[in-house]
PDB file of N, CA and C in Angstrom:
ATOM      1  N   SER A   1     -26.207  -8.012 -22.575  1.00 74.00           N
ATOM      2  CA  SER A   1     -25.068  -8.784 -23.045  1.00 74.00           C
ATOM      3  C   SER A   1     -24.041  -9.021 -21.928  1.00 74.00           C
ATOM      4  N   VAL A   2     -24.031  -8.165 -20.903  1.00 73.00           N
ATOM      5  CA  VAL A   2     -23.050  -8.331 -19.825  1.00 73.00           C
ATOM      6  C   VAL A   2     -23.259  -9.637 -19.065  1.00 73.00           C
ATOM      7  N   PRO A   3     -24.491  -9.992 -18.676  1.00 79.00           N
ATOM      8  CA  PRO A   3     -24.653 -11.288 -17.998  1.00 79.00           C
ATOM      9  C   PRO A   3     -24.218 -12.471 -18.872  1.00 79.00           C
ATOM     10  N   PHE A   4     -24.444 -12.370 -20.169  1.00 83.00           N
ATOM     11  CA  PHE A   4     -24.028 -13.432 -21.077  1.00 83.00           C
ATOM     12  C   PHE A   4     -22.502 -13.545 -21.119  1.00 83.00           C
ATOM     13  N   LEU A   5     -21.798 -12.417 -21.184  1.00 77.00           N
ATOM     14  CA  LEU A   5     -20.331 -12.438 -21.187  1.00 77.00           C
ATOM     15  C   LEU A   5     -19.770 -12.939 -19.868  1.00 77.00           C
ATOM     16  N   ILE A   6     -20.415 -12.590 -18.762  1.00 76.00           N
ATOM     17  CA  ILE A   6     -19.956 -13.097 -17.460  1.00 76.00           C
ATOM     18  C   ILE A   6     -20.129 -14.604 -17.398  1.00 76.00           C
ATOM     19  N   ARG A   7     -21.215 -15.108 -17.971  1.00 82.00           N
ATOM     20  CA  ARG A   7     -21.448 -16.557 -17.993  1.00 82.00           C
ATOM     21  C   ARG A   7     -20.390 -17.269 -18.844  1.00 82.00           C
ATOM     22  N   LEU A   8     -19.974 -16.660 -19.952  1.00 85.00           N
ATOM     23  CA  LEU A   8     -18.966 -17.274 -20.822  1.00 85.00           C
ATOM     24  C   LEU A   8     -17.549 -17.172 -20.258  1.00 85.00           C
ATOM     25  N   PHE A   9     -17.202 -16.026 -19.678  1.00 81.00           N
ATOM     26  CA  PHE A   9     -15.842 -15.770 -19.204  1.00 81.00           C
ATOM     27  C   PHE A   9     -15.850 -15.286 -17.748  1.00 81.00           C
ATOM     28  N   PRO A  10     -16.253 -16.116 -16.804  1.00 79.00           N
ATOM     29  CA  PRO A  10     -16.386 -15.628 -15.425  1.00 79.00           C
ATOM     30  C   PRO A  10     -15.052 -15.229 -14.794  1.00 79.00           C
ATOM     31  N   ASP A  11     -14.015 -16.017 -14.992  1.00 77.00           N
ATOM     32  CA  ASP A  11     -12.727 -15.692 -14.366  1.00 77.00           C
ATOM     33  C   ASP A  11     -12.145 -14.398 -14.918  1.00 77.00           C
ATOM     34  N   LEU A  12     -12.185 -14.257 -16.199  1.00 73.00           N
ATOM     35  CA  LEU A  12     -11.617 -13.072 -16.828  1.00 73.00           C
ATOM     36  C   LEU A  12     -12.367 -11.810 -16.419  1.00 73.00           C
ATOM     37  N   LEU A  13     -13.669 -11.822 -16.550  1.00 69.00           N
ATOM     38  CA  LEU A  13     -14.443 -10.613 -16.279  1.00 69.00           C
ATOM     39  C   LEU A  13     -14.505 -10.271 -14.799  1.00 69.00           C
ATOM     40  N   LEU A  14     -14.680 -11.260 -13.945  1.00 69.00           N
ATOM     41  CA  LEU A  14     -14.809 -10.951 -12.529  1.00 69.00           C
ATOM     42  C   LEU A  14     -13.494 -10.481 -11.927  1.00 69.00           C
ATOM     43  N   THR A  15     -12.392 -11.100 -12.304  1.00 71.00           N
ATOM     44  CA  THR A  15     -11.117 -10.678 -11.719  1.00 71.00           C
ATOM     45  C   THR A  15     -10.603  -9.393 -12.336  1.00 71.00           C
ATOM     46  N   LYS A  16     -10.829  -9.181 -13.602  1.00 72.00           N
ATOM     47  CA  LYS A  16     -10.291  -7.987 -14.263  1.00 72.00           C
ATOM     48  C   LYS A  16     -11.193  -6.765 -14.131  1.00 72.00           C
ATOM     49  N   PHE A  17     -12.462  -6.926 -14.246  1.00 71.00           N
ATOM     50  CA  PHE A  17     -13.346  -5.771 -14.274  1.00 71.00           C
ATOM     51  C   PHE A  17     -14.037  -5.489 -12.952  1.00 71.00           C
ATOM     52  N   LEU A  18     -14.162  -6.472 -12.120  1.00 68.00           N
ATOM     53  CA  LEU A  18     -14.737  -6.221 -10.809  1.00 68.00           C
ATOM     54  C   LEU A  18     -13.708  -5.584  -9.883  1.00 68.00           C
ATOM     55  N   PHE A  19     -12.502  -6.130  -9.876  1.00 68.00           N
ATOM     56  CA  PHE A  19     -11.455  -5.620  -8.994  1.00 68.00           C
ATOM     57  C   PHE A  19     -10.558  -4.577  -9.658  1.00 68.00           C
ATOM     58  N   LEU A  20     -10.571  -4.494 -10.969  1.00 70.00           N
ATOM     59  CA  LEU A  20      -9.745  -3.546 -11.723  1.00 70.00           C
ATOM     60  C   LEU A  20      -8.280  -3.609 -11.293  1.00 70.00           C
ATOM     61  N   ASN A  21      -7.759  -4.817 -11.184  1.00 65.00           N
ATOM     62  CA  ASN A  21      -6.387  -4.980 -10.700  1.00 65.00           C
ATOM     63  C   ASN A  21      -5.324  -4.634 -11.735  1.00 65.00           C
ATOM     64  N   PHE A  22      -5.704  -4.162 -12.888  1.00 69.00           N
ATOM     65  CA  PHE A  22      -4.722  -3.725 -13.875  1.00 69.00           C
ATOM     66  C   PHE A  22      -4.516  -2.209 -13.827  1.00 69.00           C
ATOM     67  N   LEU A  23      -5.242  -1.507 -12.969  1.00 71.00           N
ATOM     68  CA  LEU A  23      -5.087  -0.066 -12.826  1.00 71.00           C
ATOM     69  C   LEU A  23      -4.256   0.265 -11.594  1.00 71.00           C
ATOM     70  N   ALA A  24      -3.404   1.231 -11.726  1.00 69.00           N
ATOM     71  CA  ALA A  24      -2.656   1.761 -10.585  1.00 69.00           C
ATOM     72  C   ALA A  24      -3.271   3.104 -10.226  1.00 69.00           C
ATOM     73  N   PHE A  25      -3.829   3.189  -9.042  1.00 68.00           N
ATOM     74  CA  PHE A  25      -4.499   4.414  -8.630  1.00 68.00           C
ATOM     75  C   PHE A  25      -3.952   4.854  -7.294  1.00 68.00           C
ATOM     76  N   PRO A  26      -3.703   6.078  -7.045  1.00 71.00           N
ATOM     77  CA  PRO A  26      -3.944   7.272  -7.837  1.00 71.00           C
ATOM     78  C   PRO A  26      -2.929   7.427  -8.961  1.00 71.00           C
ATOM     79  N   PHE A  27      -3.348   8.033 -10.033  1.00 76.00           N
ATOM     80  CA  PHE A  27      -2.510   8.185 -11.207  1.00 76.00           C
ATOM     81  C   PHE A  27      -1.417   9.215 -10.968  1.00 76.00           C
ATOM     82  N   PHE A  28      -0.245   8.995 -11.536  1.00 78.00           N
ATOM     83  CA  PHE A  28       0.882   9.925 -11.533  1.00 78.00           C
ATOM     84  C   PHE A  28       1.351  10.303 -10.128  1.00 78.00           C
ATOM     85  N   VAL A  29       1.257   9.363  -9.191  1.00 76.00           N
ATOM     86  CA  VAL A  29       1.720   9.589  -7.824  1.00 76.00           C
ATOM     87  C   VAL A  29       2.793   8.558  -7.526  1.00 76.00           C
ATOM     88  N   ASP A  30       3.915   9.005  -6.983  1.00 77.00           N
ATOM     89  CA  ASP A  30       4.999   8.106  -6.608  1.00 77.00           C
ATOM     90  C   ASP A  30       4.690   7.526  -5.234  1.00 77.00           C
ATOM     91  N   LEU A  31       4.199   6.294  -5.191  1.00 75.00           N
ATOM     92  CA  LEU A  31       3.808   5.668  -3.937  1.00 75.00           C
ATOM     93  C   LEU A  31       5.003   5.248  -3.091  1.00 75.00           C
ATOM     94  N   ARG A  32       6.216   5.405  -3.609  1.00 79.00           N
ATOM     95  CA  ARG A  32       7.413   5.130  -2.809  1.00 79.00           C
ATOM     96  C   ARG A  32       7.738   6.294  -1.886  1.00 79.00           C
ATOM     97  N   ARG A  33       7.055   7.424  -2.056  1.00 81.00           N
ATOM     98  CA  ARG A  33       7.281   8.612  -1.214  1.00 81.00           C
ATOM     99  C   ARG A  33       5.967   9.005  -0.528  1.00 81.00           C
ATOM    100  N   PRO A  34       5.550   8.244   0.480  1.00 80.00           N
ATOM    101  CA  PRO A  34       4.249   8.519   1.119  1.00 80.00           C
ATOM    102  C   PRO A  34       4.213   9.819   1.898  1.00 80.00           C
ATOM    103  N   GLU A  35       5.382  10.346   2.284  1.00 79.00           N
ATOM    104  CA  GLU A  35       5.394  11.592   3.037  1.00 79.00           C
ATOM    105  C   GLU A  35       4.843  12.757   2.220  1.00 79.00           C
ATOM    106  N   LEU A  36       4.774  12.603   0.905  1.00 80.00           N
ATOM    107  CA  LEU A  36       4.168  13.635   0.066  1.00 80.00           C
ATOM    108  C   LEU A  36       2.643  13.598   0.129  1.00 80.00           C
ATOM    109  N   LEU A  37       2.090  12.442   0.523  1.00 79.00           N
ATOM    110  CA  LEU A  37       0.642  12.263   0.580  1.00 79.00           C
ATOM    111  C   LEU A  37       0.100  12.328   2.009  1.00 79.00           C
ATOM    112  N   LEU A  38       0.844  11.762   2.951  1.00 81.00           N
ATOM    113  CA  LEU A  38       0.376  11.643   4.332  1.00 81.00           C
ATOM    114  C   LEU A  38       1.401  12.216   5.300  1.00 81.00           C
ATOM    115  N   ASN A  39       0.928  12.899   6.301  1.00 85.00           N
ATOM    116  CA  ASN A  39       1.827  13.410   7.326  1.00 85.00           C
ATOM    117  C   ASN A  39       2.334  12.268   8.199  1.00 85.00           C
ATOM    118  N   ASN A  40       3.542  12.399   8.711  1.00 86.00           N
ATOM    119  CA  ASN A  40       4.125  11.457   9.673  1.00 86.00           C
ATOM    120  C   ASN A  40       4.196  10.034   9.128  1.00 86.00           C
ATOM    121  N   THR A  41       4.560   9.887   7.861  1.00 86.00           N
ATOM    122  CA  THR A  41       4.620   8.581   7.216  1.00 86.00           C
ATOM    123  C   THR A  41       5.952   8.427   6.496  1.00 86.00           C
ATOM    124  N   VAL A  42       6.530   7.229   6.593  1.00 86.00           N
ATOM    125  CA  VAL A  42       7.742   6.885   5.843  1.00 86.00           C
ATOM    126  C   VAL A  42       7.527   5.544   5.174  1.00 86.00           C
ATOM    127  N   SER A  43       8.339   5.262   4.196  1.00 85.00           N
ATOM    128  CA  SER A  43       8.280   3.998   3.483  1.00 85.00           C
ATOM    129  C   SER A  43       9.453   3.129   3.916  1.00 85.00           C
ATOM    130  N   LEU A  44       9.168   1.913   4.337  1.00 84.00           N
ATOM    131  CA  LEU A  44      10.182   0.948   4.737  1.00 84.00           C
ATOM    132  C   LEU A  44      10.110  -0.246   3.794  1.00 84.00           C
ATOM    133  N   TYR A  45      11.211  -0.954   3.642  1.00 85.00           N
ATOM    134  CA  TYR A  45      11.237  -2.119   2.759  1.00 85.00           C
ATOM    135  C   TYR A  45      11.805  -3.302   3.515  1.00 85.00           C
ATOM    136  N   LEU A  46      11.130  -4.452   3.420  1.00 83.00           N
ATOM    137  CA  LEU A  46      11.558  -5.684   4.059  1.00 83.00           C
ATOM    138  C   LEU A  46      11.826  -6.732   2.997  1.00 83.00           C
ATOM    139  N   ALA A  47      12.953  -7.423   3.115  1.00 87.00           N
ATOM    140  CA  ALA A  47      13.255  -8.539   2.218  1.00 87.00           C
ATOM    141  C   ALA A  47      12.719  -9.803   2.879  1.00 87.00           C
ATOM    142  N   THR A  48      11.627 -10.342   2.343  1.00 85.00           N
ATOM    143  CA  THR A  48      10.997 -11.506   2.953  1.00 85.00           C
ATOM    144  C   THR A  48      11.584 -12.812   2.443  1.00 85.00           C
ATOM    145  N   GLU A  49      11.993 -12.831   1.203  1.00 87.00           N
ATOM    146  CA  GLU A  49      12.624 -13.986   0.572  1.00 87.00           C
ATOM    147  C   GLU A  49      13.752 -13.448  -0.297  1.00 87.00           C
ATOM    148  N   PRO A  50      14.610 -14.311  -0.836  1.00 88.00           N
ATOM    149  CA  PRO A  50      15.747 -13.801  -1.614  1.00 88.00           C
ATOM    150  C   PRO A  50      15.373 -12.837  -2.744  1.00 88.00           C
ATOM    151  N   ASP A  51      14.290 -13.069  -3.446  1.00 86.00           N
ATOM    152  CA  ASP A  51      13.923 -12.201  -4.570  1.00 86.00           C
ATOM    153  C   ASP A  51      12.646 -11.399  -4.320  1.00 86.00           C
ATOM    154  N   VAL A  52      12.202 -11.327  -3.065  1.00 83.00           N
ATOM    155  CA  VAL A  52      10.940 -10.655  -2.758  1.00 83.00           C
ATOM    156  C   VAL A  52      11.192  -9.535  -1.749  1.00 83.00           C
ATOM    157  N   THR A  53      10.777  -8.328  -2.102  1.00 83.00           N
ATOM    158  CA  THR A  53      10.862  -7.191  -1.200  1.00 83.00           C
ATOM    159  C   THR A  53       9.464  -6.617  -1.024  1.00 83.00           C
ATOM    160  N   VAL A  54       9.086  -6.376   0.220  1.00 82.00           N
ATOM    161  CA  VAL A  54       7.765  -5.853   0.536  1.00 82.00           C
ATOM    162  C   VAL A  54       7.918  -4.414   1.004  1.00 82.00           C
ATOM    163  N   GLY A  55       7.176  -3.513   0.390  1.00 81.00           N
ATOM    164  CA  GLY A  55       7.177  -2.117   0.800  1.00 81.00           C
ATOM    165  C   GLY A  55       6.107  -1.875   1.845  1.00 81.00           C
ATOM    166  N   ILE A  56       6.459  -1.129   2.879  1.00 83.00           N
ATOM    167  CA  ILE A  56       5.549  -0.872   3.993  1.00 83.00           C
ATOM    168  C   ILE A  56       5.512   0.627   4.259  1.00 83.00           C
ATOM    169  N   TRP A  57       4.330   1.144   4.460  1.00 84.00           N
ATOM    170  CA  TRP A  57       4.195   2.522   4.921  1.00 84.00           C
ATOM    171  C   TRP A  57       4.015   2.475   6.424  1.00 84.00           C
ATOM    172  N   HIS A  58       4.826   3.226   7.142  1.00 84.00           N
ATOM    173  CA  HIS A  58       4.677   3.312   8.589  1.00 84.00           C
ATOM    174  C   HIS A  58       4.183   4.705   8.928  1.00 84.00           C
ATOM    175  N   THR A  59       2.996   4.771   9.510  1.00 85.00           N
ATOM    176  CA  THR A  59       2.391   6.030   9.913  1.00 85.00           C
ATOM    177  C   THR A  59       2.211   6.007  11.421  1.00 85.00           C
ATOM    178  N   VAL A  60       2.718   7.011  12.089  1.00 85.00           N
ATOM    179  CA  VAL A  60       2.505   7.096  13.533  1.00 85.00           C
ATOM    180  C   VAL A  60       1.165   7.767  13.781  1.00 85.00           C
ATOM    181  N   PRO A  61       0.524   7.492  14.935  1.00 84.00           N
ATOM    182  CA  PRO A  61      -0.777   8.108  15.220  1.00 84.00           C
ATOM    183  C   PRO A  61      -0.673   9.619  15.360  1.00 84.00           C
ATOM    184  N   GLY A  62      -1.785  10.282  15.224  1.00 83.00           N
ATOM    185  CA  GLY A  62      -1.822  11.733  15.317  1.00 83.00           C
ATOM    186  C   GLY A  62      -1.321  12.254  16.648  1.00 83.00           C
ATOM    187  N   SER A  63      -1.491  11.461  17.706  1.00 84.00           N
ATOM    188  CA  SER A  63      -1.023  11.901  19.023  1.00 84.00           C
ATOM    189  C   SER A  63       0.497  12.008  19.087  1.00 84.00           C
ATOM    190  N   ARG A  64       1.197  11.318  18.193  1.00 85.00           N
ATOM    191  CA  ARG A  64       2.655  11.392  18.146  1.00 85.00           C
ATOM    192  C   ARG A  64       3.136  12.215  16.949  1.00 85.00           C
ATOM    193  N   GLY A  65       2.220  12.881  16.288  1.00 84.00           N
ATOM    194  CA  GLY A  65       2.554  13.649  15.104  1.00 84.00           C
ATOM    195  C   GLY A  65       3.566  14.754  15.355  1.00 84.00           C
ATOM    196  N   ALA A  66       3.381  15.508  16.445  1.00 88.00           N
ATOM    197  CA  ALA A  66       4.323  16.595  16.749  1.00 88.00           C
ATOM    198  C   ALA A  66       5.708  16.047  17.055  1.00 88.00           C
ATOM    199  N   GLU A  67       5.750  14.897  17.689  1.00 87.00           N
ATOM    200  CA  GLU A  67       7.034  14.261  18.015  1.00 87.00           C
ATOM    201  C   GLU A  67       7.740  13.760  16.759  1.00 87.00           C
ATOM    202  N   ALA A  68       6.981  13.365  15.749  1.00 87.00           N
ATOM    203  CA  ALA A  68       7.555  12.785  14.532  1.00 87.00           C
ATOM    204  C   ALA A  68       8.052  13.825  13.536  1.00 87.00           C
ATOM    205  N   GLN A  69       7.690  15.077  13.715  1.00 87.00           N
ATOM    206  CA  GLN A  69       8.081  16.118  12.772  1.00 87.00           C
ATOM    207  C   GLN A  69       9.600  16.202  12.645  1.00 87.00           C
ATOM    208  N   GLY A  70      10.102  16.082  11.431  1.00 85.00           N
ATOM    209  CA  GLY A  70      11.526  16.238  11.157  1.00 85.00           C
ATOM    210  C   GLY A  70      12.385  15.043  11.520  1.00 85.00           C
ATOM    211  N   LYS A  71      11.786  13.936  11.916  1.00 87.00           N
ATOM    212  CA  LYS A  71      12.558  12.749  12.300  1.00 87.00           C
ATOM    213  C   LYS A  71      12.939  11.940  11.065  1.00 87.00           C
ATOM    214  N   ASP A  72      14.021  11.187  11.192  1.00 87.00           N
ATOM    215  CA  ASP A  72      14.483  10.362  10.077  1.00 87.00           C
ATOM    216  C   ASP A  72      13.885   8.961  10.169  1.00 87.00           C
ATOM    217  N   GLN A  73      14.251   8.125   9.224  1.00 85.00           N
ATOM    218  CA  GLN A  73      13.696   6.775   9.146  1.00 85.00           C
ATOM    219  C   GLN A  73      14.058   5.946  10.375  1.00 85.00           C
ATOM    220  N   ARG A  74      15.215   6.168  10.946  1.00 89.00           N
ATOM    221  CA  ARG A  74      15.635   5.415  12.136  1.00 89.00           C
ATOM    222  C   ARG A  74      14.669   5.643  13.302  1.00 89.00           C
ATOM    223  N   TRP A  75      14.183   6.873  13.453  1.00 89.00           N
ATOM    224  CA  TRP A  75      13.224   7.170  14.523  1.00 89.00           C
ATOM    225  C   TRP A  75      11.941   6.361  14.325  1.00 89.00           C
ATOM    226  N   TYR A  76      11.476   6.267  13.082  1.00 86.00           N
ATOM    227  CA  TYR A  76      10.265   5.498  12.797  1.00 86.00           C
ATOM    228  C   TYR A  76      10.477   4.014  13.073  1.00 86.00           C
ATOM    229  N   GLU A  77      11.641   3.495  12.756  1.00 85.00           N
ATOM    230  CA  GLU A  77      11.935   2.089  13.047  1.00 85.00           C
ATOM    231  C   GLU A  77      11.949   1.847  14.553  1.00 85.00           C
ATOM    232  N   ASP A  78      12.519   2.775  15.312  1.00 88.00           N
ATOM    233  CA  ASP A  78      12.524   2.643  16.769  1.00 88.00           C
ATOM    234  C   ASP A  78      11.115   2.777  17.344  1.00 88.00           C
ATOM    235  N   ALA A  79      10.266   3.560  16.706  1.00 85.00           N
ATOM    236  CA  ALA A  79       8.889   3.739  17.168  1.00 85.00           C
ATOM    237  C   ALA A  79       8.093   2.440  17.053  1.00 85.00           C
ATOM    238  N   LEU A  80       8.499   1.544  16.151  1.00 83.00           N
ATOM    239  CA  LEU A  80       7.808   0.253  16.042  1.00 83.00           C
ATOM    240  C   LEU A  80       8.066  -0.633  17.254  1.00 83.00           C
ATOM    241  N   ALA A  81       9.153  -0.391  17.972  1.00 83.00           N
ATOM    242  CA  ALA A  81       9.537  -1.243  19.092  1.00 83.00           C
ATOM    243  C   ALA A  81       8.970  -0.770  20.426  1.00 83.00           C
ATOM    244  N   ASP A  82       8.256   0.350  20.459  1.00 82.00           N
ATOM    245  CA  ASP A  82       7.732   0.813  21.741  1.00 82.00           C
ATOM    246  C   ASP A  82       6.468   0.046  22.110  1.00 82.00           C
ATOM    247  N   ALA A  83       5.836   0.425  23.188  1.00 83.00           N
ATOM    248  CA  ALA A  83       4.705  -0.334  23.734  1.00 83.00           C
ATOM    249  C   ALA A  83       3.372  -0.061  23.037  1.00 83.00           C
ATOM    250  N   HIS A  84       3.326   0.838  22.068  1.00 78.00           N
ATOM    251  CA  HIS A  84       2.072   1.148  21.374  1.00 78.00           C
ATOM    252  C   HIS A  84       1.694   0.009  20.424  1.00 78.00           C
ATOM    253  N   PRO A  85       0.398  -0.246  20.253  1.00 79.00           N
ATOM    254  CA  PRO A  85      -0.017  -1.309  19.332  1.00 79.00           C
ATOM    255  C   PRO A  85       0.278  -0.937  17.876  1.00 79.00           C
ATOM    256  N   VAL A  86       0.450  -1.951  17.054  1.00 78.00           N
ATOM    257  CA  VAL A  86       0.711  -1.782  15.626  1.00 78.00           C
ATOM    258  C   VAL A  86      -0.460  -2.377  14.858  1.00 78.00           C
ATOM    259  N   ILE A  87      -0.996  -1.624  13.922  1.00 78.00           N
ATOM    260  CA  ILE A  87      -2.085  -2.095  13.072  1.00 78.00           C
ATOM    261  C   ILE A  87      -1.515  -2.345  11.692  1.00 78.00           C
ATOM    262  N   ILE A  88      -1.723  -3.536  11.181  1.00 76.00           N
ATOM    263  CA  ILE A  88      -1.218  -3.897   9.864  1.00 76.00           C
ATOM    264  C   ILE A  88      -2.395  -3.935   8.900  1.00 76.00           C
ATOM    265  N   TYR A  89      -2.271  -3.180   7.819  1.00 73.00           N
ATOM    266  CA  TYR A  89      -3.300  -3.121   6.791  1.00 73.00           C
ATOM    267  C   TYR A  89      -2.632  -3.474   5.467  1.00 73.00           C
ATOM    268  N   LEU A  90      -3.055  -4.549   4.859  1.00 69.00           N
ATOM    269  CA  LEU A  90      -2.474  -5.000   3.600  1.00 69.00           C
ATOM    270  C   LEU A  90      -3.440  -4.643   2.466  1.00 69.00           C
ATOM    271  N   HIS A  91      -2.908  -3.958   1.471  1.00 64.00           N
ATOM    272  CA  HIS A  91      -3.741  -3.578   0.341  1.00 64.00           C
ATOM    273  C   HIS A  91      -2.869  -3.381  -0.869  1.00 64.00           C
ATOM    274  N   GLY A  92      -3.410  -3.582  -2.019  1.00 59.00           N
ATOM    275  CA  GLY A  92      -2.681  -3.343  -3.247  1.00 59.00           C
ATOM    276  C   GLY A  92      -3.516  -3.750  -4.430  1.00 59.00           C
ATOM    277  N   ASN A  93      -3.053  -3.386  -5.586  1.00 54.00           N
ATOM    278  CA  ASN A  93      -3.678  -3.865  -6.804  1.00 54.00           C
ATOM    279  C   ASN A  93      -2.571  -4.162  -7.803  1.00 54.00           C
ATOM    280  N   GLY A  94      -2.913  -4.621  -8.963  1.00 55.00           N
ATOM    281  CA  GLY A  94      -1.913  -5.075  -9.925  1.00 55.00           C
ATOM    282  C   GLY A  94      -0.868  -4.030 -10.279  1.00 55.00           C
ATOM    283  N   GLY A  95      -1.247  -2.781 -10.282  1.00 53.00           N
ATOM    284  CA  GLY A  95      -0.308  -1.738 -10.646  1.00 53.00           C
ATOM    285  C   GLY A  95       0.611  -1.316  -9.524  1.00 53.00           C
ATOM    286  N   THR A  96       0.257  -1.632  -8.272  1.00 52.00           N
ATOM    287  CA  THR A  96       1.060  -1.161  -7.143  1.00 52.00           C
ATOM    288  C   THR A  96       1.585  -2.294  -6.286  1.00 52.00           C
ATOM    289  N   ARG A  97       1.355  -3.519  -6.626  1.00 51.00           N
ATOM    290  CA  ARG A  97       1.861  -4.646  -5.838  1.00 51.00           C
ATOM    291  C   ARG A  97       3.276  -4.935  -6.198  1.00 51.00           C
TER     292      ARG A  97
END
């Protein structure tokens, strides 16, 4: 019956059940506080448009981990301006976008 339902409702089934974009995972975790999940990580927010704010996790590499211990958000912002490369990874689902 699944192939028949996919044939009848392709947009609904493929977007909702293939990607599961209505679930927020991991459950019961405050994603606004990444330092609880990952070492050397802070959450930054950028206002891209008048009503749009984008949340960003900034994680420094392990080689700078000892240097990042106990630093505030300003240190992480300054670390973005140094000569090290920045890798941008965009990800989200319906519950966390």
